[in-house]
């Protein structure tokens, strides 16, 4: 199991705080905007290559929990994507995953909406996690291969492409 990323605390997205005015844990304050334009372009390229919708489904919404055994799609690499509406990186990951699933018939995406870290899905499946996004990569037999915490679309894409090549 591998963890990749820099954790973004949930407080960073609260209504009272400015998402660009908080410490990132790397020793300095970020009070400037980051340029994500490059991210946007490569995701748009993936979306243009996508054919159809792919195997994408909501596993749990509104913070509800789910049965772990029901999550993996038999015979496919399955991504379990823990996301939240307020999580900006989650939206980029969602777009990328939808495009990748449309491109690869051997990939399934199962989405789990997290309302907050006290919601049942988070309590049951994200113990110790203090930020989103969280992505699990599960093999075709239902074994979790990786857990990516506070990750981004590029890191998830890179790890998935590697696993899809092995299949």
PDB file of C-alpha atoms in Angstrom:
ATOM      1  CA  UNK A   1       0.000   0.000   0.000  1.00  0.00           C
ATOM      2  CA  UNK A   2       1.428   3.359  -1.032  1.00  0.00           C
ATOM      3  CA  UNK A   3       0.438   6.857   0.021  1.00  0.00           C
ATOM      4  CA  UNK A   4       1.113   9.725  -2.365  1.00  0.00           C
ATOM      5  CA  UNK A   5       0.446  13.432  -1.927  1.00  0.00           C
ATOM      6  CA  UNK A   6       0.281  16.351   0.409  1.00  0.00           C
ATOM      7  CA  UNK A   7      -2.719  16.322   2.709  1.00  0.00           C
ATOM      8  CA  UNK A   8      -5.143  19.234   2.459  1.00  0.00           C
ATOM      9  CA  UNK A   9      -6.936  19.610   5.799  1.00  0.00           C
ATOM     10  CA  UNK A  10     -10.698  19.891   5.749  1.00  0.00           C
ATOM     11  CA  UNK A  11     -10.447  23.236   7.543  1.00  0.00           C
ATOM     12  CA  UNK A  12      -8.798  24.654   4.427  1.00  0.00           C
ATOM     13  CA  UNK A  13     -12.162  24.459   2.703  1.00  0.00           C
ATOM     14  CA  UNK A  14     -14.388  25.782   5.459  1.00  0.00           C
ATOM     15  CA  UNK A  15     -16.605  28.773   4.692  1.00  0.00           C
ATOM     16  CA  UNK A  16     -14.722  30.957   7.169  1.00  0.00           C
ATOM     17  CA  UNK A  17     -11.307  30.441   5.625  1.00  0.00           C
ATOM     18  CA  UNK A  18      -9.801  31.590   2.364  1.00  0.00           C
ATOM     19  CA  UNK A  19      -8.579  28.453   0.500  1.00  0.00           C
ATOM     20  CA  UNK A  20      -5.523  30.383  -0.738  1.00  0.00           C
ATOM     21  CA  UNK A  21      -4.552  31.755   2.691  1.00  0.00           C
ATOM     22  CA  UNK A  22      -3.404  28.786   4.743  1.00  0.00           C
ATOM     23  CA  UNK A  23      -0.231  26.968   5.524  1.00  0.00           C
ATOM     24  CA  UNK A  24       0.390  23.877   3.407  1.00  0.00           C
ATOM     25  CA  UNK A  25       2.655  22.164   5.904  1.00  0.00           C
ATOM     26  CA  UNK A  26       5.786  22.820   3.861  1.00  0.00           C
ATOM     27  CA  UNK A  27       7.021  25.642   6.083  1.00  0.00           C
ATOM     28  CA  UNK A  28       5.671  28.635   4.194  1.00  0.00           C
ATOM     29  CA  UNK A  29       2.361  30.345   3.725  1.00  0.00           C
ATOM     30  CA  UNK A  30       0.696  30.295   0.304  1.00  0.00           C
ATOM     31  CA  UNK A  31      -1.243  33.498  -0.240  1.00  0.00           C
ATOM     32  CA  UNK A  32      -1.106  33.326  -4.034  1.00  0.00           C
ATOM     33  CA  UNK A  33      -3.075  31.434  -6.636  1.00  0.00           C
ATOM     34  CA  UNK A  34      -1.590  28.310  -8.157  1.00  0.00           C
ATOM     35  CA  UNK A  35      -1.774  27.921 -11.914  1.00  0.00           C
ATOM     36  CA  UNK A  36      -3.694  24.746 -12.684  1.00  0.00           C
ATOM     37  CA  UNK A  37      -4.095  25.576 -16.370  1.00  0.00           C
ATOM     38  CA  UNK A  38      -1.765  22.788 -17.428  1.00  0.00           C
ATOM     39  CA  UNK A  39      -3.849  20.277 -15.443  1.00  0.00           C
ATOM     40  CA  UNK A  40      -6.939  21.464 -17.246  1.00  0.00           C
ATOM     41  CA  UNK A  41      -5.420  20.884 -20.704  1.00  0.00           C
ATOM     42  CA  UNK A  42      -4.298  17.291 -20.250  1.00  0.00           C
ATOM     43  CA  UNK A  43      -7.633  16.351 -18.643  1.00  0.00           C
ATOM     44  CA  UNK A  44      -9.442  17.959 -21.594  1.00  0.00           C
ATOM     45  CA  UNK A  45      -7.278  15.851 -23.933  1.00  0.00           C
ATOM     46  CA  UNK A  46      -8.293  12.688 -22.039  1.00  0.00           C
ATOM     47  CA  UNK A  47     -11.954  13.699 -22.235  1.00  0.00           C
ATOM     48  CA  UNK A  48     -11.708  14.184 -26.015  1.00  0.00           C
ATOM     49  CA  UNK A  49     -10.236  10.666 -26.379  1.00  0.00           C
ATOM     50  CA  UNK A  50     -12.998   9.117 -24.259  1.00  0.00           C
ATOM     51  CA  UNK A  51     -15.608   7.022 -26.022  1.00  0.00           C
ATOM     52  CA  UNK A  52     -18.910   6.617 -24.209  1.00  0.00           C
ATOM     53  CA  UNK A  53     -19.404   6.856 -20.470  1.00  0.00           C
ATOM     54  CA  UNK A  54     -17.360   3.981 -19.063  1.00  0.00           C
ATOM     55  CA  UNK A  55     -18.094   2.019 -15.892  1.00  0.00           C
ATOM     56  CA  UNK A  56     -18.653   4.827 -13.360  1.00  0.00           C
ATOM     57  CA  UNK A  57     -21.183   4.589 -10.530  1.00  0.00           C
ATOM     58  CA  UNK A  58     -21.952   6.181  -7.181  1.00  0.00           C
ATOM     59  CA  UNK A  59     -21.259   3.673  -4.426  1.00  0.00           C
ATOM     60  CA  UNK A  60     -22.459   5.978  -1.628  1.00  0.00           C
ATOM     61  CA  UNK A  61     -23.825   9.521  -1.509  1.00  0.00           C
ATOM     62  CA  UNK A  62     -24.346  12.150   1.205  1.00  0.00           C
ATOM     63  CA  UNK A  63     -21.746  10.605   3.489  1.00  0.00           C
ATOM     64  CA  UNK A  64     -23.488   7.246   3.808  1.00  0.00           C
ATOM     65  CA  UNK A  65     -21.318   4.204   4.333  1.00  0.00           C
ATOM     66  CA  UNK A  66     -21.132   1.152   2.080  1.00  0.00           C
ATOM     67  CA  UNK A  67     -20.261  -2.527   2.179  1.00  0.00           C
ATOM     68  CA  UNK A  68     -16.638  -2.887   1.140  1.00  0.00           C
ATOM     69  CA  UNK A  69     -17.316  -6.275  -0.475  1.00  0.00           C
ATOM     70  CA  UNK A  70     -19.797  -4.617  -2.876  1.00  0.00           C
ATOM     71  CA  UNK A  71     -17.285  -2.033  -4.111  1.00  0.00           C
ATOM     72  CA  UNK A  72     -14.940  -3.882  -6.511  1.00  0.00           C
ATOM     73  CA  UNK A  73     -16.129  -4.656 -10.047  1.00  0.00           C
ATOM     74  CA  UNK A  74     -15.337  -8.295 -10.818  1.00  0.00           C
ATOM     75  CA  UNK A  75     -12.550  -8.732 -13.340  1.00  0.00           C
ATOM     76  CA  UNK A  76     -11.685  -5.017 -13.483  1.00  0.00           C
ATOM     77  CA  UNK A  77      -9.276  -2.629 -11.830  1.00  0.00           C
ATOM     78  CA  UNK A  78     -11.583  -0.613  -9.569  1.00  0.00           C
ATOM     79  CA  UNK A  79     -10.981   2.878  -8.261  1.00  0.00           C
ATOM     80  CA  UNK A  80     -12.864   3.852  -5.133  1.00  0.00           C
ATOM     81  CA  UNK A  81     -12.891   7.639  -5.211  1.00  0.00           C
ATOM     82  CA  UNK A  82     -13.691   9.374  -1.905  1.00  0.00           C
ATOM     83  CA  UNK A  83     -14.681  12.916  -2.870  1.00  0.00           C
ATOM     84  CA  UNK A  84     -16.556  15.961  -1.604  1.00  0.00           C
ATOM     85  CA  UNK A  85     -18.391  18.743  -3.400  1.00  0.00           C
ATOM     86  CA  UNK A  86     -16.243  21.390  -1.659  1.00  0.00           C
ATOM     87  CA  UNK A  87     -12.952  19.669  -2.623  1.00  0.00           C
ATOM     88  CA  UNK A  88     -11.527  21.334  -5.734  1.00  0.00           C
ATOM     89  CA  UNK A  89      -8.879  18.635  -6.448  1.00  0.00           C
ATOM     90  CA  UNK A  90     -11.658  16.028  -6.203  1.00  0.00           C
ATOM     91  CA  UNK A  91     -13.407  17.559  -9.229  1.00  0.00           C
ATOM     92  CA  UNK A  92     -10.265  17.271 -11.399  1.00  0.00           C
ATOM     93  CA  UNK A  93      -9.798  13.656 -10.291  1.00  0.00           C
ATOM     94  CA  UNK A  94     -13.448  12.907 -11.095  1.00  0.00           C
ATOM     95  CA  UNK A  95     -13.139  14.315 -14.621  1.00  0.00           C
ATOM     96  CA  UNK A  96      -9.930  12.377 -15.225  1.00  0.00           C
ATOM     97  CA  UNK A  97     -11.388   9.118 -13.844  1.00  0.00           C
ATOM     98  CA  UNK A  98     -14.528   9.397 -15.982  1.00  0.00           C
ATOM     99  CA  UNK A  99     -12.433   9.931 -19.117  1.00  0.00           C
ATOM    100  CA  UNK A 100     -10.069   7.085 -18.238  1.00  0.00           C
ATOM    101  CA  UNK A 101     -12.971   4.697 -17.523  1.00  0.00           C
ATOM    102  CA  UNK A 102     -14.488   5.563 -20.918  1.00  0.00           C
ATOM    103  CA  UNK A 103     -11.158   4.760 -22.541  1.00  0.00           C
ATOM    104  CA  UNK A 104     -10.445   1.507 -20.651  1.00  0.00           C
ATOM    105  CA  UNK A 105     -13.216  -1.137 -20.489  1.00  0.00           C
ATOM    106  CA  UNK A 106     -11.196  -2.958 -17.802  1.00  0.00           C
ATOM    107  CA  UNK A 107     -11.498   0.007 -15.377  1.00  0.00           C
ATOM    108  CA  UNK A 108     -14.399   0.681 -13.013  1.00  0.00           C
ATOM    109  CA  UNK A 109     -14.837   3.822 -10.917  1.00  0.00           C
ATOM    110  CA  UNK A 110     -16.908   3.763  -7.738  1.00  0.00           C
ATOM    111  CA  UNK A 111     -17.569   7.159  -6.161  1.00  0.00           C
ATOM    112  CA  UNK A 112     -18.099   7.752  -2.429  1.00  0.00           C
ATOM    113  CA  UNK A 113     -19.321  11.212  -1.448  1.00  0.00           C
ATOM    114  CA  UNK A 114     -17.873  12.432   1.855  1.00  0.00           C
ATOM    115  CA  UNK A 115     -19.788  15.251   3.525  1.00  0.00           C
ATOM    116  CA  UNK A 116     -17.288  15.626   6.373  1.00  0.00           C
ATOM    117  CA  UNK A 117     -14.932  13.368   8.306  1.00  0.00           C
ATOM    118  CA  UNK A 118     -17.669  12.556  10.826  1.00  0.00           C
ATOM    119  CA  UNK A 119     -19.970  11.125   8.158  1.00  0.00           C
ATOM    120  CA  UNK A 120     -20.464   7.325   8.287  1.00  0.00           C
ATOM    121  CA  UNK A 121     -18.443   6.648   5.101  1.00  0.00           C
ATOM    122  CA  UNK A 122     -15.442   8.532   6.490  1.00  0.00           C
ATOM    123  CA  UNK A 123     -15.704   6.994   9.964  1.00  0.00           C
ATOM    124  CA  UNK A 124     -15.988   3.462   8.542  1.00  0.00           C
ATOM    125  CA  UNK A 125     -13.384   3.661   5.763  1.00  0.00           C
ATOM    126  CA  UNK A 126     -11.060   6.657   6.247  1.00  0.00           C
ATOM    127  CA  UNK A 127      -9.766   6.223   9.796  1.00  0.00           C
ATOM    128  CA  UNK A 128      -6.878   8.597  10.472  1.00  0.00           C
ATOM    129  CA  UNK A 129      -7.340  10.593   7.265  1.00  0.00           C
ATOM    130  CA  UNK A 130      -7.610  14.337   7.831  1.00  0.00           C
ATOM    131  CA  UNK A 131      -8.073  15.542   4.257  1.00  0.00           C
ATOM    132  CA  UNK A 132      -9.328  14.698   0.799  1.00  0.00           C
ATOM    133  CA  UNK A 133      -9.101  13.501  -1.925  1.00  0.00           C
ATOM    134  CA  UNK A 134      -8.561   9.827  -1.122  1.00  0.00           C
ATOM    135  CA  UNK A 135      -8.396   7.204  -3.865  1.00  0.00           C
ATOM    136  CA  UNK A 136      -8.152   3.444  -3.456  1.00  0.00           C
ATOM    137  CA  UNK A 137      -6.944   1.313  -6.366  1.00  0.00           C
ATOM    138  CA  UNK A 138      -8.246  -2.257  -6.177  1.00  0.00           C
ATOM    139  CA  UNK A 139      -7.172  -5.122  -8.444  1.00  0.00           C
ATOM    140  CA  UNK A 140      -9.463  -7.354 -10.498  1.00  0.00           C
ATOM    141  CA  UNK A 141      -9.694  -9.821  -7.565  1.00  0.00           C
ATOM    142  CA  UNK A 142     -10.792  -7.198  -5.037  1.00  0.00           C
ATOM    143  CA  UNK A 143      -7.412  -6.715  -3.309  1.00  0.00           C
ATOM    144  CA  UNK A 144      -6.501  -3.111  -2.506  1.00  0.00           C
ATOM    145  CA  UNK A 145      -3.238  -2.273  -4.259  1.00  0.00           C
ATOM    146  CA  UNK A 146      -2.814   1.359  -3.254  1.00  0.00           C
ATOM    147  CA  UNK A 147      -4.245   4.138  -1.145  1.00  0.00           C
ATOM    148  CA  UNK A 148      -3.541   7.654  -2.396  1.00  0.00           C
ATOM    149  CA  UNK A 149      -4.243  10.314   0.236  1.00  0.00           C
ATOM    150  CA  UNK A 150      -4.553  14.043  -0.475  1.00  0.00           C
ATOM    151  CA  UNK A 151      -3.555  13.255  -4.021  1.00  0.00           C
ATOM    152  CA  UNK A 152      -4.094  14.952  -7.371  1.00  0.00           C
ATOM    153  CA  UNK A 153      -5.331  13.949 -10.828  1.00  0.00           C
ATOM    154  CA  UNK A 154      -1.845  13.485 -12.298  1.00  0.00           C
ATOM    155  CA  UNK A 155      -0.691  11.153  -9.522  1.00  0.00           C
ATOM    156  CA  UNK A 156      -3.868   9.046  -9.757  1.00  0.00           C
ATOM    157  CA  UNK A 157      -3.591   8.896 -13.554  1.00  0.00           C
ATOM    158  CA  UNK A 158       0.043   7.817 -13.394  1.00  0.00           C
ATOM    159  CA  UNK A 159      -0.628   5.044 -10.857  1.00  0.00           C
ATOM    160  CA  UNK A 160      -3.703   3.800 -12.734  1.00  0.00           C
ATOM    161  CA  UNK A 161      -1.955   3.662 -16.100  1.00  0.00           C
ATOM    162  CA  UNK A 162       0.759   1.556 -14.483  1.00  0.00           C
ATOM    163  CA  UNK A 163      -1.787  -0.915 -13.077  1.00  0.00           C
ATOM    164  CA  UNK A 164      -3.824  -1.027 -16.280  1.00  0.00           C
ATOM    165  CA  UNK A 165      -0.696  -1.938 -18.293  1.00  0.00           C
ATOM    166  CA  UNK A 166      -0.115  -4.969 -16.027  1.00  0.00           C
ATOM    167  CA  UNK A 167      -3.626  -6.293 -16.473  1.00  0.00           C
TER     168      UNK A 167
END
